XYZ file of C-alpha atoms in Angstrom:
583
model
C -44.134 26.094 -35.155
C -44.678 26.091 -31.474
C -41.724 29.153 -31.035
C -42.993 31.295 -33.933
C -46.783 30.805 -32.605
C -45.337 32.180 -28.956
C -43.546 34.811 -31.112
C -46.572 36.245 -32.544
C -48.818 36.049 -29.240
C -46.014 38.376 -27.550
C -46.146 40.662 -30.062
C -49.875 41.457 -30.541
C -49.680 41.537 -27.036
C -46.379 44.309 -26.986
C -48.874 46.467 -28.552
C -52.152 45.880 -27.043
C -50.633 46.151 -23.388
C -49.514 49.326 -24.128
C -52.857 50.981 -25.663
C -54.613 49.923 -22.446
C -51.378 51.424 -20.228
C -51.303 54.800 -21.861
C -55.132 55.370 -21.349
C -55.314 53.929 -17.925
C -52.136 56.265 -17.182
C -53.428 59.306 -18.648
C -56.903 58.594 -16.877
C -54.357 58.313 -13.393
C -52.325 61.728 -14.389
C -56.126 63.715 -15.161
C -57.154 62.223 -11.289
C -53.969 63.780 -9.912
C -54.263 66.937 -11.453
C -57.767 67.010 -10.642
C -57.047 66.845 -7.177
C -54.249 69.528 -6.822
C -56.331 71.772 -8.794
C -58.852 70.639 -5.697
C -56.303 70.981 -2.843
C -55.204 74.852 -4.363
C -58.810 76.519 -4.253
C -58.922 74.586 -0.757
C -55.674 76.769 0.226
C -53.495 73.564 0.260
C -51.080 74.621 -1.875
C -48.529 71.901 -0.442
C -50.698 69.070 -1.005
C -51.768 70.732 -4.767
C -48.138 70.777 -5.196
C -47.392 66.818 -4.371
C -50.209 65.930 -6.511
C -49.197 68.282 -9.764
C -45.743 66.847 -9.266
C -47.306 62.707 -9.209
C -49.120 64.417 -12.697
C -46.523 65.707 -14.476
C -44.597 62.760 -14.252
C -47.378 61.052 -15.491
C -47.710 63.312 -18.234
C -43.923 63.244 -19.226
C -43.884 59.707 -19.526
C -46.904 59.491 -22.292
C -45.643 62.727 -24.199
C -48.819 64.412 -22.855
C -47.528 68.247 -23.697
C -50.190 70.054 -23.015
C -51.044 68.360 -19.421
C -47.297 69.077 -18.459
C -48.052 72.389 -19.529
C -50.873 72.749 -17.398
C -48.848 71.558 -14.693
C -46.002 74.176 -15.083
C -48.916 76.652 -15.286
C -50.339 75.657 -11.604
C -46.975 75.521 -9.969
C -46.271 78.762 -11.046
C -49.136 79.771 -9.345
C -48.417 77.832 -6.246
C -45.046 80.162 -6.253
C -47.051 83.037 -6.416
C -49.214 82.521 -3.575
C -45.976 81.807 -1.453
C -43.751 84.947 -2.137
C -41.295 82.935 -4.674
C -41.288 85.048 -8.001
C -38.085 83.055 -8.918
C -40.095 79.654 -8.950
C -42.738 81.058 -10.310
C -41.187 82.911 -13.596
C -39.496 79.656 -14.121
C -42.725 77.781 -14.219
C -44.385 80.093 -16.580
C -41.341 80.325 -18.593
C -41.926 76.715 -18.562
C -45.449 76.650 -19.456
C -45.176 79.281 -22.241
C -42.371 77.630 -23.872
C -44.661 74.558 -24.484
C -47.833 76.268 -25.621
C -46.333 78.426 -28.286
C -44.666 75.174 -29.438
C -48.208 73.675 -29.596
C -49.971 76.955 -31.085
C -52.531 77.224 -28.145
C -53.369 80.897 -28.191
C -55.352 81.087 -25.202
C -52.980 78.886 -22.515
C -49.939 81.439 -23.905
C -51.502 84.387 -23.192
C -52.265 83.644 -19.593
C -48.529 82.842 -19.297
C -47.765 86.357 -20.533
C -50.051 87.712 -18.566
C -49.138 86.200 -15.536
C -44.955 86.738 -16.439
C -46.001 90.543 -16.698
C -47.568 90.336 -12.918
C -44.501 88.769 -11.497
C -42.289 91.445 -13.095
C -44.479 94.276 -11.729
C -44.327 92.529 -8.393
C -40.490 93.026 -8.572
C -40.997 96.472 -9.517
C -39.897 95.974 -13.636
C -42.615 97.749 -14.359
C -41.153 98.323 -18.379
C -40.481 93.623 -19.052
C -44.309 94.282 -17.127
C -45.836 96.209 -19.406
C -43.845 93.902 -22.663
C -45.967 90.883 -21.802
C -48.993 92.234 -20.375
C -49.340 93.671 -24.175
C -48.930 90.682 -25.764
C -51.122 88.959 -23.512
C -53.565 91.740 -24.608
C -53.141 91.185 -28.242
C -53.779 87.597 -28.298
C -56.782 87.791 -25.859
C -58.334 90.442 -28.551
C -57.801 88.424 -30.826
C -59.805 85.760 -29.272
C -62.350 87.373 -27.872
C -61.481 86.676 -24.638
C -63.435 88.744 -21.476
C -62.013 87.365 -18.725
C -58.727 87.580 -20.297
C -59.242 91.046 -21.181
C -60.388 92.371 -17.918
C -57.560 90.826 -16.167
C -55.054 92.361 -18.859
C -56.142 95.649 -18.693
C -56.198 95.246 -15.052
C -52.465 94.266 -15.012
C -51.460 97.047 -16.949
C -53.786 99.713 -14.752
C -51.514 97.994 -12.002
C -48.271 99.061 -13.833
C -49.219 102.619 -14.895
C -50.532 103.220 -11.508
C -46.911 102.178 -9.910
C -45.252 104.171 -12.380
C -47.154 107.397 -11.224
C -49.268 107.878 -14.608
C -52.928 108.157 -13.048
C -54.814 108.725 -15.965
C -53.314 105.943 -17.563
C -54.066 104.165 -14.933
C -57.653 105.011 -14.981
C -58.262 104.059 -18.071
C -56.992 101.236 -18.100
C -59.173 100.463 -14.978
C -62.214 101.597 -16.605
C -61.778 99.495 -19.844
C -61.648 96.937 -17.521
C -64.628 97.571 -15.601
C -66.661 97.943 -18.549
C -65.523 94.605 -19.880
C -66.274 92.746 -16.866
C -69.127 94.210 -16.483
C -70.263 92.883 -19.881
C -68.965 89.163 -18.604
C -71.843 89.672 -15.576
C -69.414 88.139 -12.825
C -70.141 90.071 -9.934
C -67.366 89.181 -7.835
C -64.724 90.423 -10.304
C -66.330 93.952 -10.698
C -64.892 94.498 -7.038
C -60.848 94.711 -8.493
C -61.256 97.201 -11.105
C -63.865 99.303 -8.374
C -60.785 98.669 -5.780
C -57.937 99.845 -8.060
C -59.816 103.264 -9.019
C -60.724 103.883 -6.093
C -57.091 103.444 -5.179
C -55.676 105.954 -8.058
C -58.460 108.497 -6.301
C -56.615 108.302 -3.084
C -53.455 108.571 -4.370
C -54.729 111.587 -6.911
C -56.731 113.172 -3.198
C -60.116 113.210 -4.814
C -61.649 111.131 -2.028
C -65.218 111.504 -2.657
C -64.512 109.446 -6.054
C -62.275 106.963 -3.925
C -65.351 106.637 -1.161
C -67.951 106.347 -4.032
C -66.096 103.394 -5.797
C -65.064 101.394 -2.493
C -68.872 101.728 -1.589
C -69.817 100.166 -4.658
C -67.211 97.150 -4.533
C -68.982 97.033 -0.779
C -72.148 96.609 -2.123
C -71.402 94.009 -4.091
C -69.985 91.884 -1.333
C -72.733 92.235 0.976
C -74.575 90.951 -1.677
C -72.616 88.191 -2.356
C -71.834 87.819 1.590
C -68.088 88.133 0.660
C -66.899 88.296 4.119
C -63.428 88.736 3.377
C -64.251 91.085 0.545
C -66.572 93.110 3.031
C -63.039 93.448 5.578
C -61.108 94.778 2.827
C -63.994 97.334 1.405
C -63.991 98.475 5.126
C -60.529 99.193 5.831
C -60.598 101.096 2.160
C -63.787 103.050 3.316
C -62.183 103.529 6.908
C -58.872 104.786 5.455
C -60.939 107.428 2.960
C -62.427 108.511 6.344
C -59.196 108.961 8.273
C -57.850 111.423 5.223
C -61.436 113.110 5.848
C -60.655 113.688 9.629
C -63.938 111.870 10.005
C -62.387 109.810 12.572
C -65.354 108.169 14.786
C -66.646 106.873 11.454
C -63.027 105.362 10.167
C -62.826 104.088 14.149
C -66.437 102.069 12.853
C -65.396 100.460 10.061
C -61.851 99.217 10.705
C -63.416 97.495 14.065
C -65.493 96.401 11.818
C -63.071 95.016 9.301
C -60.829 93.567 12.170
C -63.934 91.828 13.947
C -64.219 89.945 10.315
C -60.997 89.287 9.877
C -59.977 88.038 13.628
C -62.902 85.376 12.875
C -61.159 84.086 10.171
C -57.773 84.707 10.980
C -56.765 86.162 8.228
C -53.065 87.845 9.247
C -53.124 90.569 6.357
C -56.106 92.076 6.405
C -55.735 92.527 10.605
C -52.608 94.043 10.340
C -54.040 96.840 8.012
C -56.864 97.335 10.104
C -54.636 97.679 13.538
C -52.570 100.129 11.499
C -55.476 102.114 10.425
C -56.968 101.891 14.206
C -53.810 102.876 15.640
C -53.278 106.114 13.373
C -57.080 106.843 14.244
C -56.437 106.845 18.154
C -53.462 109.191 17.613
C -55.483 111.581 16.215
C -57.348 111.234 18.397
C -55.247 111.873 21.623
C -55.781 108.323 23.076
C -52.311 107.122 23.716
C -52.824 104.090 24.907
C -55.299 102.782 22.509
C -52.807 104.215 19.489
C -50.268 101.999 21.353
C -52.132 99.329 22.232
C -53.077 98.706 18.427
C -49.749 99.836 17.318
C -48.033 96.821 19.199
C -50.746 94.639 17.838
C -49.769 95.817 13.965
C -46.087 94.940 14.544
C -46.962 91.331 16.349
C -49.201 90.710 13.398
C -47.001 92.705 10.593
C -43.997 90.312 11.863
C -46.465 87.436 11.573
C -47.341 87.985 8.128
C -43.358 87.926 7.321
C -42.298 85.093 9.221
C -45.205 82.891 7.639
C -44.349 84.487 3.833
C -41.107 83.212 4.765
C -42.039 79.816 6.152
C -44.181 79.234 3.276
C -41.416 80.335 0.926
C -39.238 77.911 2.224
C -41.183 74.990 2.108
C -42.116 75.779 -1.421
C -38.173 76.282 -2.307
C -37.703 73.137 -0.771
C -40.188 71.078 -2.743
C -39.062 72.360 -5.823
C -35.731 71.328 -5.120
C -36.663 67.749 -4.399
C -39.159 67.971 -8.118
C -36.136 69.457 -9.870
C -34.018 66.692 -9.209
C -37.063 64.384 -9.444
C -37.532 65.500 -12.781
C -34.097 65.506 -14.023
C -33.768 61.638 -12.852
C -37.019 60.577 -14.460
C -35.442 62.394 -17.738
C -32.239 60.270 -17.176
C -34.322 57.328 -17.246
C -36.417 58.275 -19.710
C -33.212 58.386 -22.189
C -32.160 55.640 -21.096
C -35.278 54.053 -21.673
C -35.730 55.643 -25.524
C -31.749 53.897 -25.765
C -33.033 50.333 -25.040
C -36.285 50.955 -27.031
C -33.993 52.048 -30.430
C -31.527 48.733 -29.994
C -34.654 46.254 -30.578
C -34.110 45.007 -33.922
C -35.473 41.363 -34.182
C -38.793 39.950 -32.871
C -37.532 37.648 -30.817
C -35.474 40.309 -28.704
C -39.042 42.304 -28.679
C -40.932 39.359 -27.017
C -38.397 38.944 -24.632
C -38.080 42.308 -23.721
C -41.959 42.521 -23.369
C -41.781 40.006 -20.559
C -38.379 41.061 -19.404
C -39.828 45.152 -18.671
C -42.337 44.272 -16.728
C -40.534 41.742 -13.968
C -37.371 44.770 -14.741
C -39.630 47.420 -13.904
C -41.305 46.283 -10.839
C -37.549 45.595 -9.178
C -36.335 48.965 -10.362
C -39.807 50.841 -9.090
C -39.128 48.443 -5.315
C -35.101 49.498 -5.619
C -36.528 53.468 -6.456
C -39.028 53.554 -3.587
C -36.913 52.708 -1.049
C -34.321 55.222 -2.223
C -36.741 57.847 -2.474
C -38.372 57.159 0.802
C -34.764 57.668 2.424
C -34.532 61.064 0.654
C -38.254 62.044 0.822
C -38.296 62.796 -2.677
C -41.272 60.407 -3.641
C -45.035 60.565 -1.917
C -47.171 57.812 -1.393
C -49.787 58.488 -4.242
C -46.929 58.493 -6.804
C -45.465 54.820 -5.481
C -49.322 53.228 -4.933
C -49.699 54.257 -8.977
C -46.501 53.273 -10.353
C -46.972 49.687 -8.062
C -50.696 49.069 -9.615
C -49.674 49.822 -13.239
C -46.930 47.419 -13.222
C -49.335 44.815 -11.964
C -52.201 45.715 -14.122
C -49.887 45.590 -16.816
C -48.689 42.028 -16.063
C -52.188 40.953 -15.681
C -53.089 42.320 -19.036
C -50.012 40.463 -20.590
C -50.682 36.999 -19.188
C -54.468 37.602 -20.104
C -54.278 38.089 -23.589
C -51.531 35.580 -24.376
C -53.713 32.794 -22.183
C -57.048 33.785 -24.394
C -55.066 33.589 -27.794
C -53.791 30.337 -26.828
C -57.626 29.404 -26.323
C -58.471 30.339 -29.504
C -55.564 28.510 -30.961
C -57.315 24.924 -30.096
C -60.228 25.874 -32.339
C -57.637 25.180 -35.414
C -55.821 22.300 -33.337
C -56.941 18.513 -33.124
C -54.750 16.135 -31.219
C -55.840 15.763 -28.322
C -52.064 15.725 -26.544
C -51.728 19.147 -28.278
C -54.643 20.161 -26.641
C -54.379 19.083 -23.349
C -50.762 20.443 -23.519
C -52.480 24.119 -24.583
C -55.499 24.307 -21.968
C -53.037 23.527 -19.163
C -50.582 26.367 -20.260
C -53.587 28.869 -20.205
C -54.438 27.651 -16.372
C -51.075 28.310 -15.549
C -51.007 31.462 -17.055
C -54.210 32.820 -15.606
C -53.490 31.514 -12.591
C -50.204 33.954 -12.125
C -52.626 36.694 -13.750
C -55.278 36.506 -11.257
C -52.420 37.000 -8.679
C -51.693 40.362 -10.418
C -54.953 41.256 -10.567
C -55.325 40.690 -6.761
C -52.408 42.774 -6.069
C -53.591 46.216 -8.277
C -56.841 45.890 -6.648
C -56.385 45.444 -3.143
C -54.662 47.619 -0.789
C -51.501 45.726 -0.602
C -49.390 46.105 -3.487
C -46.513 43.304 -2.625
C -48.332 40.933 -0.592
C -51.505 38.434 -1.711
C -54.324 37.088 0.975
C -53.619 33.337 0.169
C -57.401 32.349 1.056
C -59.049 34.639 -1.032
C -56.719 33.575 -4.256
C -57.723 29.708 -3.643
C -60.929 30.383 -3.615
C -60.671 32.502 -6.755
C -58.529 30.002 -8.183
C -60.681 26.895 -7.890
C -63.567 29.088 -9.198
C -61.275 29.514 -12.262
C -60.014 26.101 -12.718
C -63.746 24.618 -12.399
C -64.793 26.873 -15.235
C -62.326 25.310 -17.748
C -63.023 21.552 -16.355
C -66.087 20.657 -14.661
C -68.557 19.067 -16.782
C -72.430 19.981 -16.895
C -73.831 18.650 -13.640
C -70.944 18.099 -12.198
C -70.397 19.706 -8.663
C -67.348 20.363 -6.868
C -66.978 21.091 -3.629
C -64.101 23.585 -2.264
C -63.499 22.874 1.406
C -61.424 25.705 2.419
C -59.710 25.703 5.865
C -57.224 28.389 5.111
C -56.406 31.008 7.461
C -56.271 34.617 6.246
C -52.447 34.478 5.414
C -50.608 37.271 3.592
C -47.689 36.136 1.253
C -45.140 37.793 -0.596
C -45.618 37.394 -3.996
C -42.255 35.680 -4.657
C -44.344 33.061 -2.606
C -47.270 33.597 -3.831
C -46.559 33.019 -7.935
C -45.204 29.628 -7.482
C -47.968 28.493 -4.623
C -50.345 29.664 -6.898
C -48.528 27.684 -9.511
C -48.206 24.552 -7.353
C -52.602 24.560 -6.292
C -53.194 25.219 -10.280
C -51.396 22.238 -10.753
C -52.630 20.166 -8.155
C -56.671 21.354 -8.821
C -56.253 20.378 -12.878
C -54.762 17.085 -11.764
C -58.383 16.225 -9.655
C -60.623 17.563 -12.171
C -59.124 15.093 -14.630
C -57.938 12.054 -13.215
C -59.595 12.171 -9.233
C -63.461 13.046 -10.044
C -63.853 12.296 -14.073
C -66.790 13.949 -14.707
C -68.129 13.141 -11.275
C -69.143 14.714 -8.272
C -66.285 15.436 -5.488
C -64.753 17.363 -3.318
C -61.688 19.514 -1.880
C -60.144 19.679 1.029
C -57.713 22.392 1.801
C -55.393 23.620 4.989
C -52.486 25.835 5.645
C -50.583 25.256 9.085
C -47.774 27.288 10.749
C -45.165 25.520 11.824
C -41.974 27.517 13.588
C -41.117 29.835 10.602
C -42.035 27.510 7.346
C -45.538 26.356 6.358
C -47.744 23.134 5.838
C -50.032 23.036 3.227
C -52.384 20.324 2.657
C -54.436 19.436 -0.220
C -56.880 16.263 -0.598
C -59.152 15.572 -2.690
C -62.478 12.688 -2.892
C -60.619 10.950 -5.605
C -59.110 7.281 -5.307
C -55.319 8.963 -4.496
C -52.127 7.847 -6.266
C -51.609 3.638 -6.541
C -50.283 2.016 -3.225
C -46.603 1.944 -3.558
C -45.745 4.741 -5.937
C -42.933 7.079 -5.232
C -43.292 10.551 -6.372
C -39.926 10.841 -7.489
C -40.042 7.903 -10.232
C -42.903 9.638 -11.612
C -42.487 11.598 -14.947
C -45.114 13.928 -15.787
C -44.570 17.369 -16.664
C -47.412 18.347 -13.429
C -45.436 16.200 -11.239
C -41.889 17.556 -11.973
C -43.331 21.749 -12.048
C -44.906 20.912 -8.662
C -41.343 19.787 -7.272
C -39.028 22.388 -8.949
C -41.907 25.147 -7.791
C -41.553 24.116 -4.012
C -37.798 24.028 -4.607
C -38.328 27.940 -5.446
C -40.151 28.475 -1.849
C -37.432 26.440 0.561
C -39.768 23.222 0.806
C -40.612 19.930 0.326
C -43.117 18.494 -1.824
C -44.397 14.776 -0.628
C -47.390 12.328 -0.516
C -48.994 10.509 2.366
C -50.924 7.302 1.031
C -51.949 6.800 4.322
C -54.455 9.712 4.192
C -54.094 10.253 0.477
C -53.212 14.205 0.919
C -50.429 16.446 -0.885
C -48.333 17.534 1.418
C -46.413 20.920 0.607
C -43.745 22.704 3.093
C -42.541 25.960 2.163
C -41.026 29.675 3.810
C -42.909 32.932 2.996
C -39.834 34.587 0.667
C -40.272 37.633 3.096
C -38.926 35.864 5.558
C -36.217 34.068 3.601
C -35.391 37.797 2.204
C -34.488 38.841 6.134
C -32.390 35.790 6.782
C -30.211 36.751 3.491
């Protein structure tokens, strides 16, 4: 009876542990997306890229689709914004594949979209044009603005490489009228940008000047101060073709002033080209060469950070290639194990079996990956407290169904037998549940868990007006928690014993101390009770307490004893840290 009851427990707990895992996991893999998303409009794109790589993991191991898909979608972006078009098609690619498997219209368009703007960048202006279409199609189809001006953008873009202005002007135009429909303000500046572009290339620079003026207006009003350093080295080049050159010399001093604050590398390299041209026309030699010098020192710049960017970039997705193809290699492995669990009992086992598995395998995995800097900090911290919290939910729900089991249960052995398994239970969860909340993930503050512990205990055994003092001497001790389980074990133990047979029902109190001596410890417990009877060695004595307390401080390298002289426990033990180094 007492096997098939344990049987069941495990079970209902198999399934319950895991409904509260997946949500607090997805929960964890919406913060770390969350935060890249964060990191990229901040211009961290290496930090955005850490964090979308701790998400997707995330997301791969609940089946979350559409999250990874999300992910895919960012990292292409990432690859974008650092010169990779390689990286960044396969991300899309990526991305697309999974939202056409899913049916979501709106996430598959943007991939088009976006796969048509990395082909134009590489100058295939025809695959370009192929997905820039069907982005177009699907967007119409949805009604979407944004996606619409952005489309017709894109293929303005192409038409406009390919030579075919009037193409490219309308599609420019549809797009302007679009966005201006949409009422964003600071998107209105592209489409006036790219026709006042095909003006300059077509020599109609009155239209060009009129459309760069109004892209400026909108920045001023906006205060887009980077916006406002491109519209004037636009207006200043329109100027230059004009021979107009003192007011061209105006504005691209006024665009470099703008961007020298803000160091942005691009935008001053235009404007020392521009200024440099202007001086030569000018007949001032050494000005022309002064800012031509300046061009190539910035132009080479621009290059050599592209390609330090690029490199970094290449490198990380290296390391989350080979991330991801281990975490799939798991992963089968995993779905293996999962498929071979035929009988119960093999599925209770294995319940309590994963967890103790998993937290060696995720301690054997970080220090690997810290060796080969393939794993970040976040990612460890995450995997470390859901393995805990997961414990703690395990032990939890099997200690408050054996609770509820001595509502149908009589005998008072039985009983007694069934309140003392739940201490022992909760008192390993509460050591779990100071490890996922506190900053240290492998160690537990020893004086902090007594006190939590006798807090516990007295709420199962003290008696209405009964008060019980906790005199606790303990320094602030951290211990690993191969130490910690069975010490925890060993005070549960030796706290039930005084509730029940030192104070019975009455008042008392509890004395506690933890000395160092050399490299092994002293712990001390007394409590007001009348101790054990004069005479009585621990080792003839039978009971179940008695014998857990020994084998426990076997586990820890020490000695468990009693001195009748000044009635106190006496437990000597090694921190399994330190036993771990002398190994």
């Amino acid at each position: 009876m007492r096997y098939t009851l344990l049987l069941l427990l495990l079970t209902i707990n198999f399934y319950t542990s895991f409904s509260q895992e997946g949500k607090s996991s997805q929960y964890a893999a919406g913060a770390q997306y969350d935060s890249a998303i964060q990191f990229m409009q901040h211009a961290d794109d290496l930090n955005g890229l850490k964090y979308l790589r701790a998400a997707i993991t995330i997301y791969q191991n609940n089946g979350d689709r559409k999250g990874i898909a999300n992910c895919y979608q960012a990292m292409g972006q990432i690859a974008i914004n650092h010169s990779n078009p390689t990286h960044a098609l396969k991300n899309y690619l990526a991305a697309l594949k999974i939202s056409e498997a899913l049916g979501d219209k709106t996430v598959t368009a943007y991939c088009y979209n976006r796969i048509g703007d990395i082909n134009k960048g590489q100058r295939n202006y025809k695959d370009a044009l192929k997905y820039d279409l069907l982005a177009l199609q699907i967007f119409k189809e949805t009604n979407n603005k944004n996606g619409l001006g952005s489309c017709y953008n894109s293929i303005g873009d192409v038409f406009e490489n390919e030579g075919h202005y009037d193409e490219a002007l309308s599609n420019y135009t549809s797009a302007l009228k679009i966005i201006q429909e949409t009422g964003d303000q600071k998107s209105l500046t592209w489409p006036y940008y790219n026709i006042g572009e095909v003006y300059m290339l077509k020599g109609d620079y009155s239209q060009a000047l009129k459309y760069y003026q109004l892209a400026l207006k909108i920045q001023e009003n906006l205060n887009d101060q980077s916006g406002k350093a491109w519209s004037y080295n636009n207006i200043a080049a329109v100027y230059i073709k004009r021979k107009q050159l003192d007011t061209a010399e105006k504005y691209c001093l006024q665009s470099l002033e703008i961007t020298t604050k803000q160091n942005e590398l691009s935008g001053m390299t235009n404007a020392s080209r521009n200024l440099s041209d202007i001086y030569e026309q000018k007949g001032d030699h050494i000005k022309a060469l002064q800012y031509y010098k300046a061009y190539k020192t910035l132009q080479d710049s621009v290059l050599n950070r592209d390609n330090t960017r690029n490199l970094v970039t290449q490198q990380m997705q290296y390391d989350f290639d080979k991330k991801e193809a281990q975490i799939k290699e798991q992963q089968d492995k995993k779905d293996l194990i999962t498929t071979g669990i035929g009988a119960l009992i093999l599925l209770a086992a294995l319940v309590v079996r994963m967890a103790y598995r998993s937290q060696r395998k995720a301690s054997m995995l970080k220090s690997e990956l810290l060796q080969q800097k393939e794993e970040s900090i976040v990612q460890k911290e995450i995997l470390m407290r859901e393995i805990h919290h997961r414990v703690k939910n395990n032990l939890q729900v099997i200690g408050t169904l054996l609770e509820l089991q001595l509502a149908s249960i009589t005998d008072s052995y039985a009983r007694d037998a069934i309140t003392e398994s739940a201490t022992r239970l909760k008192a390993i969860s509460l050591i779990h549940q100071q490890l996922y909340r506190d900053a240290y993930l492998a160690t537990v503050e020893c004086s902090q868990f007594t006190t939590d512990l006798h807090t516990q205990v007295s709420t199962i055994f003290i008696n209405s007006g009964q008060y019980v003092t906790l005199r606790n001497e303990m320094p602030p001790i951290m211990l690993d928690i191969d130490t910690a389980v069975p010490l925890g074990l060993i005070l549960n133990e030796l706290m039930t014993n005084s509730y029940k047979y030192a104070f019975k029902g009455s008042n008392g109190s509890i004395d506690l101390r933890i000395e160092k001596e050399g490299d092994s410890y002293m712990l001390k417990y007394k409590d007001s009770g009348p101790g054990l009877p004069d005479g009585m060695d621990l080792r003839s004595l039978k009971s179940l307490g008695i014998l857990i307390m020994q084998s426990l401080t076997k586990q820890i390298g020490g000695a468990f004893t009693y001195s009748a002289e000044t009635k106190t426990f006496l437990i000597t033990f090694r921190d399994a840290a330190d036993m771990k180094k002398d190994a």
